[in-house]
Tab-separated table of C-alpha atoms in Angstrom:
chain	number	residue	atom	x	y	z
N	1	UNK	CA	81.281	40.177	-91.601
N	2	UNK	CA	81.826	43.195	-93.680
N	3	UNK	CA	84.894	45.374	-93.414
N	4	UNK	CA	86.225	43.326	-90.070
N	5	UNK	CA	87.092	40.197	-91.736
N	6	UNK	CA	89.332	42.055	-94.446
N	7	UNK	CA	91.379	44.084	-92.155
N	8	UNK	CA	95.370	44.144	-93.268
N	9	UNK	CA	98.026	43.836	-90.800
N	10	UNK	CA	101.108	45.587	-89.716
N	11	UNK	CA	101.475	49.473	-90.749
N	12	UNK	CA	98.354	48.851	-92.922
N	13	UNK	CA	96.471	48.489	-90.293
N	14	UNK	CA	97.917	51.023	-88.052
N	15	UNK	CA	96.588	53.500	-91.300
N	16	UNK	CA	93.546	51.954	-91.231
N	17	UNK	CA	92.878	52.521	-87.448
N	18	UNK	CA	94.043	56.264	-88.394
N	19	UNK	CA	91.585	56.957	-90.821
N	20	UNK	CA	88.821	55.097	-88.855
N	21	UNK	CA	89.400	56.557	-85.524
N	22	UNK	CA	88.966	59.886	-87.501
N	23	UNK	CA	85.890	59.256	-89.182
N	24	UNK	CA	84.376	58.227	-85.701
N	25	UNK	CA	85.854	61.400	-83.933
N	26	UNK	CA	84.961	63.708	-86.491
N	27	UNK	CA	81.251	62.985	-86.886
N	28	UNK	CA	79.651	61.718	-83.445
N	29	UNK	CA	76.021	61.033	-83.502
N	30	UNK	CA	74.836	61.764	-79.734
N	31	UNK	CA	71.502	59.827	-78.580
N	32	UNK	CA	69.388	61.761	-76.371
N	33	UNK	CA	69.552	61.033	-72.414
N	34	UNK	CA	68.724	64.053	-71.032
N	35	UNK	CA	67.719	63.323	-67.855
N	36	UNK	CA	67.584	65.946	-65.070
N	37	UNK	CA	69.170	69.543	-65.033
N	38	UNK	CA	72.155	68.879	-67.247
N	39	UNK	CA	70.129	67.887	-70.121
N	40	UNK	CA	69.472	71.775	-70.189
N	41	UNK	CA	73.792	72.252	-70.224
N	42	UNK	CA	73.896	69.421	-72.774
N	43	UNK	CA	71.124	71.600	-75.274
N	44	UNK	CA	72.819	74.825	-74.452
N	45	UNK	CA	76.306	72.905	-76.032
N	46	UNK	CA	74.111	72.749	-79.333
N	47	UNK	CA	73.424	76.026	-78.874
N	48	UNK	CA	74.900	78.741	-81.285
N	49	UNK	CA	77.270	80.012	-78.269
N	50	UNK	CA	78.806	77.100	-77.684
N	51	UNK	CA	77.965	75.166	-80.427
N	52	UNK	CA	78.855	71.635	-80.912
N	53	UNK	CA	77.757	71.610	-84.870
N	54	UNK	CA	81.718	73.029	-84.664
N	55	UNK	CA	82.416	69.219	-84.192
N	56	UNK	CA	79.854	67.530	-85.805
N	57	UNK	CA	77.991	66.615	-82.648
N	58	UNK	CA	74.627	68.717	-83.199
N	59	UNK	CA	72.262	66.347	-84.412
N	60	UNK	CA	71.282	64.219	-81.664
N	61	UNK	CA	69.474	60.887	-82.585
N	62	UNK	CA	66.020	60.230	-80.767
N	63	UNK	CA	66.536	56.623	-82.315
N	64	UNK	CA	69.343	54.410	-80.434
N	65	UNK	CA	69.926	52.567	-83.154
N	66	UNK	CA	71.636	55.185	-85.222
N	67	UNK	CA	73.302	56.585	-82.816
N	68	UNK	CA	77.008	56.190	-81.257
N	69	UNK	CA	77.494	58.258	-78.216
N	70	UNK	CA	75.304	58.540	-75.228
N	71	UNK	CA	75.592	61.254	-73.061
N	72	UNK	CA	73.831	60.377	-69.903
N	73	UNK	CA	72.953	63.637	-68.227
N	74	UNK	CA	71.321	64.362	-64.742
N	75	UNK	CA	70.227	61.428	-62.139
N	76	UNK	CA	69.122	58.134	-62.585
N	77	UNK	CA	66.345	56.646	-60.628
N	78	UNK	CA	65.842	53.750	-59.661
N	79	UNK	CA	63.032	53.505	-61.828
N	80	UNK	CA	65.094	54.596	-65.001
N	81	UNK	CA	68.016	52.347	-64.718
N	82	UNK	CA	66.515	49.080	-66.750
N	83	UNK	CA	65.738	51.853	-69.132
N	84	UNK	CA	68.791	53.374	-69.982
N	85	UNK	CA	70.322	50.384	-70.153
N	86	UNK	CA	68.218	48.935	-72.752
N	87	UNK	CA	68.762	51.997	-74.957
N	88	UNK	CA	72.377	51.065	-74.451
N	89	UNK	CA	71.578	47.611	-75.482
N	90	UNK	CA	70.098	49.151	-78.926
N	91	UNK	CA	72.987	50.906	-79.572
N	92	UNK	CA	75.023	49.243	-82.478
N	93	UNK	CA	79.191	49.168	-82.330
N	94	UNK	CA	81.082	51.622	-81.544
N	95	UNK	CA	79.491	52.773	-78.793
N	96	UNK	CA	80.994	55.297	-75.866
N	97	UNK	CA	78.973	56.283	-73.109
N	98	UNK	CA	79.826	59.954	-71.590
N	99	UNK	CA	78.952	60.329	-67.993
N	100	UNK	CA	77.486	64.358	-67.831
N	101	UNK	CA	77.340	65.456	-63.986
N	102	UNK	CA	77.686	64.816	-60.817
N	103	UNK	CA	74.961	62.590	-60.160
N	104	UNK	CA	75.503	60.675	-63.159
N	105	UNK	CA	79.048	59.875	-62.283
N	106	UNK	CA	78.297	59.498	-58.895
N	107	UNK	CA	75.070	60.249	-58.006
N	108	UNK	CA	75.366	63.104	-57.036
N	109	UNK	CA	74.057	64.955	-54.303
N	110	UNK	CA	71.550	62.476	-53.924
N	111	UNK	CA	72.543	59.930	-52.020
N	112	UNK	CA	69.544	57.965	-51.209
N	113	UNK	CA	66.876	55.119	-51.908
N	114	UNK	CA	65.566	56.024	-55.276
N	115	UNK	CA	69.012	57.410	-57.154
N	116	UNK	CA	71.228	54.970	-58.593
N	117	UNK	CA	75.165	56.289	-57.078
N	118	UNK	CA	76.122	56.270	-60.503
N	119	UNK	CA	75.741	55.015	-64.066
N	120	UNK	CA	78.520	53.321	-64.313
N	121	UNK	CA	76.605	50.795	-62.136
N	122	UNK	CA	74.839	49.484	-65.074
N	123	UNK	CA	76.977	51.224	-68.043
N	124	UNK	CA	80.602	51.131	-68.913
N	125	UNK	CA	81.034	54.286	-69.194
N	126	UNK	CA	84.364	55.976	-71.397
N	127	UNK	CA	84.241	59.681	-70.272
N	128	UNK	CA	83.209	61.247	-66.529
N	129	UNK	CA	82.391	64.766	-66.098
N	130	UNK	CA	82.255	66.374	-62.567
N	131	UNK	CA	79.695	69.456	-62.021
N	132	UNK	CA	76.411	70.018	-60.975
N	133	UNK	CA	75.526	71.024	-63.643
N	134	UNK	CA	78.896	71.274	-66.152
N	135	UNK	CA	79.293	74.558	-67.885
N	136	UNK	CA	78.812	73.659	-72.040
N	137	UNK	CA	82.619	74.749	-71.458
N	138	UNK	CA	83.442	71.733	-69.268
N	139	UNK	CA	81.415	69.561	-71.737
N	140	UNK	CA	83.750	70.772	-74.278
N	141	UNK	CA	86.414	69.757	-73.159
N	142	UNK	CA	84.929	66.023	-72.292
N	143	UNK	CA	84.126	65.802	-75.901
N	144	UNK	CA	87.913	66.777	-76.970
N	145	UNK	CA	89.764	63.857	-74.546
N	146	UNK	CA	86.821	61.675	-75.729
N	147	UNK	CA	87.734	62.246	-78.913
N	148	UNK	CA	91.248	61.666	-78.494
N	149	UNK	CA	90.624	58.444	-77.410
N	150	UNK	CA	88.076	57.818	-80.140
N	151	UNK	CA	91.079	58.525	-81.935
N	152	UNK	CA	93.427	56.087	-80.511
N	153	UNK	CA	91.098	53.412	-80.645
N	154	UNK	CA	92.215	50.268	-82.090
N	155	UNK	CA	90.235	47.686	-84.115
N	156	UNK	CA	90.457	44.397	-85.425
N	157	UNK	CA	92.981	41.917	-83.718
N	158	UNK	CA	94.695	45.026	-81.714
N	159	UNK	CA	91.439	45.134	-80.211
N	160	UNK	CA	91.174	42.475	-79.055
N	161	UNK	CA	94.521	42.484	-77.765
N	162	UNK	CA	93.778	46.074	-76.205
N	163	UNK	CA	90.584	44.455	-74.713
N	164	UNK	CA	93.040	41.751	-73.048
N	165	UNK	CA	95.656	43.916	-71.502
N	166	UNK	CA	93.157	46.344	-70.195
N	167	UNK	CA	91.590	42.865	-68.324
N	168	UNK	CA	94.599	42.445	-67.289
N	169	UNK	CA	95.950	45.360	-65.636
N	170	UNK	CA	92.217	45.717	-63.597
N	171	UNK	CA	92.719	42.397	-62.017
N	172	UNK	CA	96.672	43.352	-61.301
N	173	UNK	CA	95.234	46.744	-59.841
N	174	UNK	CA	95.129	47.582	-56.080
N	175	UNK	CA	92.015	48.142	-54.706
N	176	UNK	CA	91.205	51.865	-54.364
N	177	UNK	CA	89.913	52.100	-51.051
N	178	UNK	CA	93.747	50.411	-50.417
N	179	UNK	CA	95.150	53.499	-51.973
N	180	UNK	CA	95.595	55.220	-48.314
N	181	UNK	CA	97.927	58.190	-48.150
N	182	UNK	CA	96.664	60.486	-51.188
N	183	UNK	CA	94.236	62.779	-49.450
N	184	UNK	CA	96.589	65.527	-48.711
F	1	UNK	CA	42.872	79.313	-27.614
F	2	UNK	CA	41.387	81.987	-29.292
F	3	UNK	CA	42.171	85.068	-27.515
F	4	UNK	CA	46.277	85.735	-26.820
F	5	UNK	CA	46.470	86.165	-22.682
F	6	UNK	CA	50.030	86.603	-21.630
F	7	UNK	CA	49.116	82.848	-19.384
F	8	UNK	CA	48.317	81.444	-23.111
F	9	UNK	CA	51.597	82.645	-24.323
F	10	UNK	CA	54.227	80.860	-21.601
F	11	UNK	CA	55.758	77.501	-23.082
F	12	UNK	CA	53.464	74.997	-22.233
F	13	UNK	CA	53.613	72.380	-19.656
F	14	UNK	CA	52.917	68.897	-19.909
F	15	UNK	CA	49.262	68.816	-19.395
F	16	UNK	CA	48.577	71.728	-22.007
F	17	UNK	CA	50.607	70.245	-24.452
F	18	UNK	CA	49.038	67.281	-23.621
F	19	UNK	CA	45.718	68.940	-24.427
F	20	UNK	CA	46.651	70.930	-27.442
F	21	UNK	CA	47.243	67.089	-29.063
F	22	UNK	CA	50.891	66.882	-29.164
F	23	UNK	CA	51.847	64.801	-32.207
F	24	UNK	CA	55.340	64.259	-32.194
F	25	UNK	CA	57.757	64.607	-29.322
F	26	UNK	CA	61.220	65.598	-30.062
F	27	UNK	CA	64.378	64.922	-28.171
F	28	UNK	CA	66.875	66.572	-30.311
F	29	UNK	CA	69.287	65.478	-33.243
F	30	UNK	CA	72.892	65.196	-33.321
F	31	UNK	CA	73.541	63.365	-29.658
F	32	UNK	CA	71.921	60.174	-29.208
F	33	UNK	CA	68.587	61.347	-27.003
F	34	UNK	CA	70.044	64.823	-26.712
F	35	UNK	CA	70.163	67.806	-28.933
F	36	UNK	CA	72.296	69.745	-26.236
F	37	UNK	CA	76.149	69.273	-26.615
F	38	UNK	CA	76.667	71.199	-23.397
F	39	UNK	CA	75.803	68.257	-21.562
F	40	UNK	CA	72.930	69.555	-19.982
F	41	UNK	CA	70.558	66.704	-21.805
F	42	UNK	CA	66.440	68.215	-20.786
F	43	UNK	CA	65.817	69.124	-24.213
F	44	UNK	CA	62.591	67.663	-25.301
F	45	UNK	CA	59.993	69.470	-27.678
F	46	UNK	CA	56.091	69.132	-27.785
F	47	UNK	CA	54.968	69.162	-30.936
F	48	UNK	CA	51.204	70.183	-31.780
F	49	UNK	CA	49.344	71.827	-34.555
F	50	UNK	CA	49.195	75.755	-33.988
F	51	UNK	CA	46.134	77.896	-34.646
F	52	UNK	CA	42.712	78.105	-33.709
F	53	UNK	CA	40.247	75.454	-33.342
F	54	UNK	CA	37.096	77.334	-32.420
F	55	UNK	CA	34.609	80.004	-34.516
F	56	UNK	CA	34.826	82.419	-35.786
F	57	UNK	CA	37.778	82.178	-37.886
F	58	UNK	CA	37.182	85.604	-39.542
F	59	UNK	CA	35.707	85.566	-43.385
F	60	UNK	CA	35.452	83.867	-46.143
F	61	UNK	CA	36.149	80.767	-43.244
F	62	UNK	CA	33.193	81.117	-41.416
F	63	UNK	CA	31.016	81.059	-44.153
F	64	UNK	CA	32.260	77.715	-45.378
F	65	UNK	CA	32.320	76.908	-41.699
F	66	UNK	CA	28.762	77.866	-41.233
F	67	UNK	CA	27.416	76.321	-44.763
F	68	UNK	CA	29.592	73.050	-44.087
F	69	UNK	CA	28.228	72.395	-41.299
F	70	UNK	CA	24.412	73.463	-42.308
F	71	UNK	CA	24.630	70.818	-45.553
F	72	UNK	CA	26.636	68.255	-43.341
F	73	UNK	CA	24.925	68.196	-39.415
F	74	UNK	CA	27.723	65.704	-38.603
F	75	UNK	CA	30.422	68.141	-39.726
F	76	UNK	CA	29.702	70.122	-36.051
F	77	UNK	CA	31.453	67.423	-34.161
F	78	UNK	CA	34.661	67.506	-36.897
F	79	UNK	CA	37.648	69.257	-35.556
F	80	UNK	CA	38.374	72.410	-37.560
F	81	UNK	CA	41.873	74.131	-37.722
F	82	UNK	CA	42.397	77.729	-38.536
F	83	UNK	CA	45.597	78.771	-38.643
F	84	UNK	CA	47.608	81.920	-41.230
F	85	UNK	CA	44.984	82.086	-43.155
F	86	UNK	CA	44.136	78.538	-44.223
F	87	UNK	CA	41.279	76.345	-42.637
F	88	UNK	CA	42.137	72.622	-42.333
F	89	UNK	CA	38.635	70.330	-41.432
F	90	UNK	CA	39.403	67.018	-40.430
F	91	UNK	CA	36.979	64.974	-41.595
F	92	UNK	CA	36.083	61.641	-40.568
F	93	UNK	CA	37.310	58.729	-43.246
F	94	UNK	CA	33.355	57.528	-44.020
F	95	UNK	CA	32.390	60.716	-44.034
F	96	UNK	CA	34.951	61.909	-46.895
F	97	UNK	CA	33.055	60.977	-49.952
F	98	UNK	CA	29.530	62.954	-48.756
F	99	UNK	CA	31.870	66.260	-47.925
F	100	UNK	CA	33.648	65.927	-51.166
F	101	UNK	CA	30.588	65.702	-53.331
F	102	UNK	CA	28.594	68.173	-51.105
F	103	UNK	CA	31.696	70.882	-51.654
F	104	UNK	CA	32.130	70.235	-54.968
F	105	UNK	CA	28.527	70.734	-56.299
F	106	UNK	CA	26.729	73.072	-53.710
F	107	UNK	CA	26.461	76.607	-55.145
F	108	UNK	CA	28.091	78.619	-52.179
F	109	UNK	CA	31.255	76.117	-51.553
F	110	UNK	CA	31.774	75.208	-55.218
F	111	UNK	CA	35.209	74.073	-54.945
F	112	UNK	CA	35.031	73.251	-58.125
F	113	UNK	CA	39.224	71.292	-58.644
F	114	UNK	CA	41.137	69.483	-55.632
F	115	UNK	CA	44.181	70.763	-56.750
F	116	UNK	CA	46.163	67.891	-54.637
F	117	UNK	CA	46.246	65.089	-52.795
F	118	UNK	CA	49.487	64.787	-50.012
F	119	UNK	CA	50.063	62.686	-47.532
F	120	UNK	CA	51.904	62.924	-44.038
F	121	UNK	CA	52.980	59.894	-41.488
F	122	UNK	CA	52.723	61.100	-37.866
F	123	UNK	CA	54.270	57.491	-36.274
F	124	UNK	CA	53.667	58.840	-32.350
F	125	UNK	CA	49.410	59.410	-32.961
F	126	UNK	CA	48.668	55.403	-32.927
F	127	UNK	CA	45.349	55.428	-34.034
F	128	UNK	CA	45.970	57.987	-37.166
F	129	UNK	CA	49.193	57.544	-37.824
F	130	UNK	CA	48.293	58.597	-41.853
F	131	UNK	CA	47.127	61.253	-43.256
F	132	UNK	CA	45.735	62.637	-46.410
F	133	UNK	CA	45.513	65.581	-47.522
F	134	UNK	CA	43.551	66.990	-50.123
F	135	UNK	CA	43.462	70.685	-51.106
F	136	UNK	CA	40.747	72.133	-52.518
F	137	UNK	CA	40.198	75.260	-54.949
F	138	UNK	CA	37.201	77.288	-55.586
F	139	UNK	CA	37.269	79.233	-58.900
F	140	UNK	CA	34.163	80.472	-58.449
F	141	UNK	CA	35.101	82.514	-54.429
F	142	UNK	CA	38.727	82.102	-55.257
F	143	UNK	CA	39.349	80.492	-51.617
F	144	UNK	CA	40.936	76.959	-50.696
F	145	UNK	CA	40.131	74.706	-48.130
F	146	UNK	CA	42.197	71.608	-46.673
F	147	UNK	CA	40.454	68.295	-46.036
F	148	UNK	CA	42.743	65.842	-43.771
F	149	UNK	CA	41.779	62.187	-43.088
F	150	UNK	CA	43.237	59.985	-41.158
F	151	UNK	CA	43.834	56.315	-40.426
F	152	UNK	CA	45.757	53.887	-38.897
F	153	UNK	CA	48.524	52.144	-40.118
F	154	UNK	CA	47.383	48.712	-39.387
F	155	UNK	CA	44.274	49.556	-41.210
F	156	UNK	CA	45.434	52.427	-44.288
F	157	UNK	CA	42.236	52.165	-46.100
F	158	UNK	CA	40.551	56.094	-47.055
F	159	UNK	CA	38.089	56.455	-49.564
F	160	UNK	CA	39.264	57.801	-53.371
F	161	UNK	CA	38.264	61.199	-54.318
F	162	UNK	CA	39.398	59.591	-58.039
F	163	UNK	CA	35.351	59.911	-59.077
F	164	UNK	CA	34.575	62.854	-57.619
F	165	UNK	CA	37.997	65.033	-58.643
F	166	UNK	CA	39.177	63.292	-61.333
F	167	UNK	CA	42.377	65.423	-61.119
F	168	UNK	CA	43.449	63.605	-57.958
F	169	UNK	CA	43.874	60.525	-59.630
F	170	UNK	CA	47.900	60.315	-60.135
F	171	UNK	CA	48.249	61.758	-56.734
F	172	UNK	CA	46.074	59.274	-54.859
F	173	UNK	CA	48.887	56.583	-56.504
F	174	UNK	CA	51.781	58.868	-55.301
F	175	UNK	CA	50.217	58.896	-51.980
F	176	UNK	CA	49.775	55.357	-52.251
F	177	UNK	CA	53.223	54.764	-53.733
F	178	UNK	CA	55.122	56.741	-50.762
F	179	UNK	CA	52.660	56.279	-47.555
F	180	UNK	CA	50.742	52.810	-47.935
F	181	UNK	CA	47.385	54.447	-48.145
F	182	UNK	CA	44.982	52.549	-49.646
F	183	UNK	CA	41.907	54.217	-51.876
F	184	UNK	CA	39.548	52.457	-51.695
F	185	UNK	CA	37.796	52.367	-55.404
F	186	UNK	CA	40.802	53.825	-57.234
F	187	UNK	CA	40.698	52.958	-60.749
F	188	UNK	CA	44.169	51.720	-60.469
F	189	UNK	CA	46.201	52.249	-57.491
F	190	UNK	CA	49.397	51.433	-58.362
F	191	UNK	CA	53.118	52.856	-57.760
F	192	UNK	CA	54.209	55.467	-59.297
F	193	UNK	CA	57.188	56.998	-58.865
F	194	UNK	CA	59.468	53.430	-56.837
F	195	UNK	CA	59.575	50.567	-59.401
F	196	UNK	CA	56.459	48.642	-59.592
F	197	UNK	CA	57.987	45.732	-57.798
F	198	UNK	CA	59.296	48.371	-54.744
F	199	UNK	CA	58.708	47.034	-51.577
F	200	UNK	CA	58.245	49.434	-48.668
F	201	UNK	CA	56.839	53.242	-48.587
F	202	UNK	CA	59.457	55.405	-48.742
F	203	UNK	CA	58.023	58.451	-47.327
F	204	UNK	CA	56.714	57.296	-43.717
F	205	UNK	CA	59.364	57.816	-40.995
F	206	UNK	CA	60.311	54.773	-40.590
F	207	UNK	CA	61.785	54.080	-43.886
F	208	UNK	CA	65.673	54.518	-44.029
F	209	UNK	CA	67.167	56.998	-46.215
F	210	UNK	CA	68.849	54.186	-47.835
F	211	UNK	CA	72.278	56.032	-48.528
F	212	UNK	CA	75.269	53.978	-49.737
F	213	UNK	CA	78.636	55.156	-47.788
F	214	UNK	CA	81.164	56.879	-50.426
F	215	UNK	CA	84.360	55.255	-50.791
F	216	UNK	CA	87.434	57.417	-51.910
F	217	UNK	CA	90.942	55.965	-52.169
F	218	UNK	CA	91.842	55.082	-48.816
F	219	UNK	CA	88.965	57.247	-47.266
F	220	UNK	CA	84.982	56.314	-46.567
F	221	UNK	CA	82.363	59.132	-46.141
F	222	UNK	CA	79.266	57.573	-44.762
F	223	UNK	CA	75.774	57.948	-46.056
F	224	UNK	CA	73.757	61.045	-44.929
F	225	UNK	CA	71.776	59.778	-42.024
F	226	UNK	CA	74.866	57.916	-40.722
F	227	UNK	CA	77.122	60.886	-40.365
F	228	UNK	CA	77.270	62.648	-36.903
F	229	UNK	CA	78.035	61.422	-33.459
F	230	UNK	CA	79.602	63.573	-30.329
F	231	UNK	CA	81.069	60.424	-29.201
């Protein structure tokens, strides 16, 4: 449907994914997930002082559904989980999901009954951030390797050839509790 | 209990503790049964409440004291705990819903909001192993008072406050939600802050922390409660 089923091939295509990847990078349209504490670190990025309008990022979408990029920031209960992921659900194509915190990556300090270690439980998240909270600075930077790879993101057949490989190379992986050794 | 004698002040043996309602009995943390790491394992601590139990508790207390127990004649036999400033009455579960009203619209108690509703698990006093506690606030004298009810587990049922202090309302289903007390005539008691479909109550003692161990390449970090042993 629409622009996928017209897609050229070869260096065409490699232009095309150019120009699209730039579009997406240069104007992301943030849905609001601001959970816990670094909610208030992901409104002080919009602030004037650190300002993410610099990027096109200011305007966050209260609606899912015309948004592109959620930034899930503080702790997720238990309660919360089903939640967030039916937001994510809502969210049309291309979709990234940026992982603001420690206890959204991870859970946190909060390692108990009602926190879920980690939205990547129920997300697939594209971009972590460590901190409790992140300084707007450390957000920054998030939002420039996440637009890199916003970037370098295929489409069309490379896609779904990207999609493959990546498959791929998880099963092939060792598993990282097996990684012994690097803890130096 | 009143009056500080230098024989009132040594550390208490095992009948006075015994006397003074010990409610939890601790035999220290990090070594299993011993919180000594010399090796010298005879630590064990006596919990009971502190404060005064007996009148007079100094002013405004006594007056609510006095009034309390003038409106309620029942209210003598109630234990009531004075301790840094604050007066605790323990009032008997079918006897919440007369105090409640009686403080609320008498003209000299007037508590007017009950600014909470908490609620405590003390697993060693079988019998009244829950608590709730509700604090209340007097706009009118600007003092506070503590009402604490107990029951026992097998049997969690305490009267709601919900139609006497509305404001209690959402803290009567925390309470609920985190102990397993039951309010009897809630308007809707149901969970609050766990998913609806939670099973268990996290806050009593007896619930786990329910920590997941932390896996690092090649390295596992185990969940909070798990962590330390002098083994």
């Amino acid at each position: 449907m629409g622009i996928e089923d017209k897609l050229p091939s070869g260096i065409l295509l490699t232009t095309l994914e150019g120009v699209f990847g730039w579009l997406r990078q240069a104007s992301f349209w943030p849905a609001t997930m601001g959970l816990a504490c670094c909610a208030i670190e992901m409104m002080a990025f919009g602030t004037p002082r650190y300002d993410s309008g610099r990027w096109g990022q200011e305007v966050f979408r209260a609606s899912p559904r015309q948004a592109d990029l959620m930034i899930v920031s503080g702790r997720v209960s238990q309660k919360m989980a089903p939640v967030i992921r039916q937001v994510y659900d809502q969210m049309p194509n291309p979709k990234w999901v940026l992982s603001m915190g420690a206890c959204a990556s991870s859970g946190g300090m909060f390692n108990n009954y009602a926190i879920v270690q980690g939205c990547d439980h129920f997300l697939p998240v594209d971009m972590y951030v460590p901190g409790c909270p992140p300084r707007p600075d450390m957000l920054i930077e998030a939002m420039f390797k996440l637009r890199k790879m916003v970037q370098n993101r295929p489409i069309g057949p490379n896609e779904a050839a990207a999609i493959e490989e990546a498959e791929q190379a998880a099963l092939a992986a060792p598993a990282k509790i097996e990684m012994k050794g690097l803890m130096r | 209990m009143s009056e500080q004698t230098p024989e009132q002040n040594l550390p208490a043996t095992g009948d006075e503790a015994v006397s003074r309602s010990v409610f939890e009995t601790r035999k220290g943390m990090w070594t299993a049964g011993s919180s000594d790491t010399s090796g010298y394992n005879g630590l064990v601590r006596h919990l009971s409440m502190p404060g005064q139990t007996e009148p007079p508790f100094g002013q405004p207390f006594d007056a609510i004291h006095s009034r309390a127990i003038e409106l309620i004649p029942s209210l003598a036999d109630a234990r009531f705990l004075f301790d840094r400033g604050e007066l605790t009455i323990y009032v008997p579960r079918d006897q919440l819903l007369e105090v409640a009203k009686v403080f609320r619209d008498d003209a000299h108690l007037r508590f007017e909001v009950c600014v909470s509703v908490n609620g405590v698990h003390y697993p060693e006093e079988s019998g009244s192993e829950l608590h709730s506690v509700a604090h209340l606030l007097s706009y009118t004298h600007n003092r506070r008072v503590r009402l604490e009810v107990t029951c026992p587990e097998d049997d969690p049922h305490i009267p709601s406050l919900a139609a006497i202090y509305p404001m209690v309302d959402w803290h009567e289903r925390e309470t609920w939600d985190m102990f397993g007390i039951v309010f009897d005539g809630h308007p809707s008691l149901t969970r609050i802050l766990m998913p609806d479909d939670w099973q268990g109550h996290p806050q009593r003692k007896d619930y786990p922390l329910g920590g997941v161990d932390v896996e690092y390449k090649g390295a596992k970090v185990p969940a909070p409660d798990n962590r330390r042993s002098y083994f």
